Each structure stands twice: as C-alpha cells, then as structure tokens.
CSV table of C-alpha atoms and ligand atoms in Angstrom, one decimal:
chain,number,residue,atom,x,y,z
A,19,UNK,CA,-4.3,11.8,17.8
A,20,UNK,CA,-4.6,8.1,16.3
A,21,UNK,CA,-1.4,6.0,16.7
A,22,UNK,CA,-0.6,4.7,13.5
A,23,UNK,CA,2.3,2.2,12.5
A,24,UNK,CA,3.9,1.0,9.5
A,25,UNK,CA,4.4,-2.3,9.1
A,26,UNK,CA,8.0,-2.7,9.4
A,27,UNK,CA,9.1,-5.9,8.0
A,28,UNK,CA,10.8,-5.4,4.8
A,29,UNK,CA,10.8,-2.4,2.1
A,30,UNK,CA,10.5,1.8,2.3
A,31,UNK,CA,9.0,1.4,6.0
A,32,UNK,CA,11.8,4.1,7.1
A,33,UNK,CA,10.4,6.5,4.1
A,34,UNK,CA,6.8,6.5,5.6
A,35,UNK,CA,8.1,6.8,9.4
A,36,UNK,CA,9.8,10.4,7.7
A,37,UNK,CA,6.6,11.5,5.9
A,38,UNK,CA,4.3,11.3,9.1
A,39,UNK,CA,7.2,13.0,10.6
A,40,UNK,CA,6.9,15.8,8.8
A,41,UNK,CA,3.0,16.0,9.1
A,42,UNK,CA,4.1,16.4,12.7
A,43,UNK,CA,2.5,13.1,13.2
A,44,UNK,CA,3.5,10.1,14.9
A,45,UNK,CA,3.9,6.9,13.6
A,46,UNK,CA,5.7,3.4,15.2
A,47,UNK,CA,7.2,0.5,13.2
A,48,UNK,CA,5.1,-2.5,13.8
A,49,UNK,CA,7.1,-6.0,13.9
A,50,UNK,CA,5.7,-7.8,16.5
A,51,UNK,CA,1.4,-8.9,17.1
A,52,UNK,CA,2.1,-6.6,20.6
A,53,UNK,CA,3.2,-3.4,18.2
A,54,UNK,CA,0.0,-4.3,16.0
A,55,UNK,CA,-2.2,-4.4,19.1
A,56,UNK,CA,-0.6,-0.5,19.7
A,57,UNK,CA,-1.8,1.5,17.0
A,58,UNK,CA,-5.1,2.2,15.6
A,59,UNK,CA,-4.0,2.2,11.9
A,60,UNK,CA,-1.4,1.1,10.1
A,61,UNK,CA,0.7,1.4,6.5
A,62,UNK,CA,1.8,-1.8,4.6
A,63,UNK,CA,5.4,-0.2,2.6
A,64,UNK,CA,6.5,-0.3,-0.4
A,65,UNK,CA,8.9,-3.4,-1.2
A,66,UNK,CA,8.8,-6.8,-2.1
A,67,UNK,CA,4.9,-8.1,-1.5
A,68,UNK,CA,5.9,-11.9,-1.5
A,69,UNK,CA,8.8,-11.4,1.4
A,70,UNK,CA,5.9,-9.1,3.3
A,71,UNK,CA,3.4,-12.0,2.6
A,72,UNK,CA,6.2,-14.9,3.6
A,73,UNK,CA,7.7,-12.9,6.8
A,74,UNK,CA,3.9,-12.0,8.2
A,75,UNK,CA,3.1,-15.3,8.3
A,76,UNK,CA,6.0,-16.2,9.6
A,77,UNK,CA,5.8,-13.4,12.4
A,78,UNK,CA,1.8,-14.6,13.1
A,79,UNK,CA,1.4,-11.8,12.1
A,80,UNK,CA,-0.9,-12.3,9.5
A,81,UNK,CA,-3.6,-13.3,10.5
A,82,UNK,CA,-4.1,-10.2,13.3
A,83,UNK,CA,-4.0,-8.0,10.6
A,84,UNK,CA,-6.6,-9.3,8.4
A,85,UNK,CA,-8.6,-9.5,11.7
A,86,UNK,CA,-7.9,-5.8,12.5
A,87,UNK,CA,-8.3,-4.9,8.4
A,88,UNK,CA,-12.4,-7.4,9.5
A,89,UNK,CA,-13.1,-5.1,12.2
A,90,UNK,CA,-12.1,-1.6,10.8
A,91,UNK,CA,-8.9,-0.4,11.2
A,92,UNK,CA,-7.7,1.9,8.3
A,93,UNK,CA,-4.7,0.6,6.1
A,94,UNK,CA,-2.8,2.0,3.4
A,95,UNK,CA,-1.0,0.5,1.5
A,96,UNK,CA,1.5,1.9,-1.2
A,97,UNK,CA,2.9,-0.2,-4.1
A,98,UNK,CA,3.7,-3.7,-2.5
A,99,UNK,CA,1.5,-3.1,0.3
A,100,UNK,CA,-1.6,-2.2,-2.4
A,101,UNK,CA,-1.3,-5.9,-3.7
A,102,UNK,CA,-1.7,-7.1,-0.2
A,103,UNK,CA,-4.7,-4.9,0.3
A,104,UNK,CA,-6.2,-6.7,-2.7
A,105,UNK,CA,-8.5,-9.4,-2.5
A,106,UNK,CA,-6.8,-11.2,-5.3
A,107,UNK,CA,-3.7,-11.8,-7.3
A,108,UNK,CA,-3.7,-11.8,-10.7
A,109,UNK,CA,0.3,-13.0,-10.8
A,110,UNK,CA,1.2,-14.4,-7.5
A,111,UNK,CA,4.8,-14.7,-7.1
A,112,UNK,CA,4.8,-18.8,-6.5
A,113,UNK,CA,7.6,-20.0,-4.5
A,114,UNK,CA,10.1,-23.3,-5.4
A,115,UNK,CA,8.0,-24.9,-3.1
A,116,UNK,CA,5.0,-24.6,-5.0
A,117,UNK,CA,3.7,-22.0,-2.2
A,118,UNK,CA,1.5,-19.4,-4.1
A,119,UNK,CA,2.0,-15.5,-2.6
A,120,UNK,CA,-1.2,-14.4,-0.3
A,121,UNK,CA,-2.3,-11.1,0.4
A,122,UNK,CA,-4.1,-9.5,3.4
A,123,UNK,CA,-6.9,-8.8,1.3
A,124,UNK,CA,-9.7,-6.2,2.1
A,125,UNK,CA,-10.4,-4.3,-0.8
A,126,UNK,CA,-12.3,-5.8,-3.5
A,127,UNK,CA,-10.2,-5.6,-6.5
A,128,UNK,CA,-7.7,-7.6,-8.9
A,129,UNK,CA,-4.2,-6.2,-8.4
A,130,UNK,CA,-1.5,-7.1,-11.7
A,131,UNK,CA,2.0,-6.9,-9.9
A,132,UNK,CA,4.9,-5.3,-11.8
A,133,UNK,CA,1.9,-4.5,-14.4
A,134,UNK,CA,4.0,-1.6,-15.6
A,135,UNK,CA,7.0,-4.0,-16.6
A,136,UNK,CA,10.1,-4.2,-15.2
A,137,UNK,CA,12.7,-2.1,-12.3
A,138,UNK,CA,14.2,-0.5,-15.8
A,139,UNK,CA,10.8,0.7,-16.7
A,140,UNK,CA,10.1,2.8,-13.2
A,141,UNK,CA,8.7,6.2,-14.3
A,142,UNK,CA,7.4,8.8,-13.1
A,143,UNK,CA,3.9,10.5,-13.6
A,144,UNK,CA,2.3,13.1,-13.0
A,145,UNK,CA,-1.8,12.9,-11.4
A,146,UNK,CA,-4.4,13.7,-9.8
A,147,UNK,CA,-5.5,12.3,-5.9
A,148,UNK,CA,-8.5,14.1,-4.4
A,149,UNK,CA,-7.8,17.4,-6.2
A,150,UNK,CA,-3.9,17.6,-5.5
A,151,UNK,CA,-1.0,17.5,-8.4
A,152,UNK,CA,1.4,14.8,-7.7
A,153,UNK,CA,4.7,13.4,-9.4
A,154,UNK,CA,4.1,9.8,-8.6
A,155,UNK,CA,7.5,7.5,-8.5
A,156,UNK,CA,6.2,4.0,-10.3
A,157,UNK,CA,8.9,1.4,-9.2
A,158,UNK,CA,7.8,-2.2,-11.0
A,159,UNK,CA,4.0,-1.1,-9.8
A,160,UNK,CA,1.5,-2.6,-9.8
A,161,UNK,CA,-1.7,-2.2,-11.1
A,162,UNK,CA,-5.9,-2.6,-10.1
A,163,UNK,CA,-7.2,-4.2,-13.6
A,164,UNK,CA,-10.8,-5.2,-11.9
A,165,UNK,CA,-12.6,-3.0,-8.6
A,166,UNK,CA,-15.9,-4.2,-7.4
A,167,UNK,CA,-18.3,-2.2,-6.8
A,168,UNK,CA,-17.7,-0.8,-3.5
A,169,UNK,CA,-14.0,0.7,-4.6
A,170,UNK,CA,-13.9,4.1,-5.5
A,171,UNK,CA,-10.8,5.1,-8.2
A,172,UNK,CA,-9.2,8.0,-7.5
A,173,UNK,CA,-6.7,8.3,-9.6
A,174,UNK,CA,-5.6,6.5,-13.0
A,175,UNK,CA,-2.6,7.2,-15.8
A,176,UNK,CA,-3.5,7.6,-18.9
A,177,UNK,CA,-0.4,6.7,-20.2
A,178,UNK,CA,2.7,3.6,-18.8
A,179,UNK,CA,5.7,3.0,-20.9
A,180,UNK,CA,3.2,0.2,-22.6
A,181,UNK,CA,0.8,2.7,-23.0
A,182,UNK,CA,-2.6,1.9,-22.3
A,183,UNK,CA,-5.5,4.4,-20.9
A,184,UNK,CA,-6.9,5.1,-17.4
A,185,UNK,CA,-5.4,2.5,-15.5
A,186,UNK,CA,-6.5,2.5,-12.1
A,187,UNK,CA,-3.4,3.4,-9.5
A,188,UNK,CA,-4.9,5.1,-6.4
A,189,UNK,CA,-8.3,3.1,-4.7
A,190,UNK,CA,-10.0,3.3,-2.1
A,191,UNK,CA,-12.6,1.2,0.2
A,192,UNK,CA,-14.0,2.6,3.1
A,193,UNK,CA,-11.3,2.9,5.7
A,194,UNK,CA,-8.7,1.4,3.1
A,195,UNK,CA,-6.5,3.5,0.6
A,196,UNK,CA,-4.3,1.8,-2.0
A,197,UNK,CA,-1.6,3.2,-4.4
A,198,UNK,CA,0.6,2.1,-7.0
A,199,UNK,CA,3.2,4.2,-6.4
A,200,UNK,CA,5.5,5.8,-3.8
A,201,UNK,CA,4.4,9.1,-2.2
A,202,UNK,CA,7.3,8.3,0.4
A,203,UNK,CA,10.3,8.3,-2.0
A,204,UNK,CA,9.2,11.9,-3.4
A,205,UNK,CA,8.7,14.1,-0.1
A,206,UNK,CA,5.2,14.8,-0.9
A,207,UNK,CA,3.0,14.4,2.1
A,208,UNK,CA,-0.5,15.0,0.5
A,209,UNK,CA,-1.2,11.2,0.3
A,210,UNK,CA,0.0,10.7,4.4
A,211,UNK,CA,-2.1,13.3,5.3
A,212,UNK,CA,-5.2,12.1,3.4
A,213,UNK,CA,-5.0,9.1,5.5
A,214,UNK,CA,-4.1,10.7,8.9
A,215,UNK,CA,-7.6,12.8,8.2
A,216,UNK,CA,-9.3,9.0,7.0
A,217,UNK,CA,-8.4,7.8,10.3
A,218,UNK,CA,-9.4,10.5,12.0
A,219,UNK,CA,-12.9,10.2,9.8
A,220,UNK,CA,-12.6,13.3,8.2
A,221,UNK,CA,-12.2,12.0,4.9
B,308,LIG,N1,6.8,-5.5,-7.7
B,308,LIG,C1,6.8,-5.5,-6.2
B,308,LIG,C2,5.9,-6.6,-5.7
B,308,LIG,O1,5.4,-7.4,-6.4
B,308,LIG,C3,6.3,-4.1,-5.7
B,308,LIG,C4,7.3,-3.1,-6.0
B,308,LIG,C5,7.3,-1.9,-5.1
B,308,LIG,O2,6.7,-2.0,-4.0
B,308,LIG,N2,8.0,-0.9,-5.5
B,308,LIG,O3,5.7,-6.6,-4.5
C-alpha cells in the first residue's frame, strides 16, 4: 500500500487524514523534510495558499517538494493546494514586504485564486469527476483560466454566482490531480480514492 501524507502546515489537513481513513487507507501528516522523505505521495489541503507557500519555505520544505513533484511523486491538491500545483499565478497574494506568493508548480496551467468571489459567495455545486455525481463545497475557490496542453479537464461548472460557462475546477497532469473545491468537507470519498488508485497506477 503506498504511504501517502498530507501536508500538514495550515488549513483542512485533519479533513483529508479522515477521508483516507475511511477508504481504510493510511495517510501521515507531513511537517518536517524527514515526514516528506516517508511517504510516496502526498495532498497539499485546503486553506490559505499564501501561509502554505510562506510556512514551506520557511520549513525548507519547499524546495523537496517541488524536487519530489520533478521526479514523480503524485500530488493532489484541493482548493489552496490546486494553486500551488499551478505553474502560475494569475493574482498572487503579495505580501507588505513586497514578497509576491509562489507555488509548487507542476501542472501546466494559470490558476485565478478566489476566482469565484469572496468567503460570502462559497457555494455549492453539483458535477461530474470521472463518471461520479458529486456536491462540490466551493469556499473562495479558485479557478484554472489557461491549461497547456498536457492537462486533461475533468470537470468544469457551468454556472458560479458570476455566472460564466465551463470553468475548469478539477485537472489533471500525469501523476498530479487538482481541484477547486473541497471533497474533504463533504464526506465524499470518490475524489481520495481516485488518487489512492493514481498512486497505485491504476488510474
Ligand atoms: N482563497 C484561498 C487561497 O488563495 C483558497 C481557499 C480554500 O482553500 N478554501 O489560498
């Protein structure tokens, strides 16, 4: 069984430990480069993508990460932790030093964070991932407004409170699987267990 962790820094790491729990697989909280050098994948939380970007680097953790995401290891990332799976920021968050947010990067896309406006205008959504139903939780999510070539969409909303059509909220490149929204806060496992079968290379 592949070890995975969740990258336990800041946000709803606790709400993906629970989900792999009950797929009846386990998963470790990763805080430390020793915990990263443990598992053989590992889930970037929902939360705040700027503190996850700040605290990594501050951790050195960081940069092991985007060498593990180099050689292979599969990644998923929900919400926050699909803006630091993008290659680039449309809307960095840019700190009072002048510091612009950075993301782990690895899948070739633009990410828009809190595209869907603000924590008033969370909402939920109902759509399709690889063939299964889901009620998707959107809490100030973001979105993929460009994918390169190499990213497959598998899932977009036809419909925010802005409106808009087929907006891209579930990606995927190779071994890496982004979403915009929250399979952890609504109990529904099909998104974990899509990437427990990705790590195990049946998907
Ligand atoms: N807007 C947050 C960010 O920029 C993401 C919100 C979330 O993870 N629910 O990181």
């Amino acid at each position: 069984m592949p070890k995975i962790g969740v990258l336990a820094l800041q946000g709803d790491f606790r709400e993906h430990l629970a989900s792999f729990e009950r797929l009846g697989q386990r998963a470790q909280m990763v805080r430390t480069v020793e915990d990263l050098a443990q598992v053989d994948a590992l889930v970037l939380p929902g939360g705040e993508s700027s503190v996850i970007d700040r605290l990594s680097r501050n951790y050195g953790l960081a940069d092991p990460i985007k060498e593990r995401i180099a050689d292979g290891m599969p990644v998923y990332g929900s919400c926050a932790g699909m803006i630091m799976l993008a290659d680039r920021i449309e809307n960095p968050a840019i700190a009072r030093d002048g510091a612009v947010q950075q993301s782990f990067g690895g899948i070739d896309m633009t990410v828009k964070r809190n595209a869907f406006g603000r924590q008033v205008d969370s909402f939920e959504h109902q759509l399709d991932f690889n063939g299964h139903t889901l009620e998707a939780v959107f809490i100030r999510a973001p979105e993929a407004v460009q994918v390169g070539p190499d990213v497959e969409v598998i899932s977009t909303v036809q419909a925010g409170p802005n409106g808009g059509q087929g907006r891209i909220v579930a990606v995927r490149q190779g071994k890496l699987l982004a979403t915009s929204f929250h399979p952890e806060v609504t109990g529904s496992t099909a998104i974990h267990q899509f990437f427990i079968n990705l790590t195990r290379g049946d998907a």
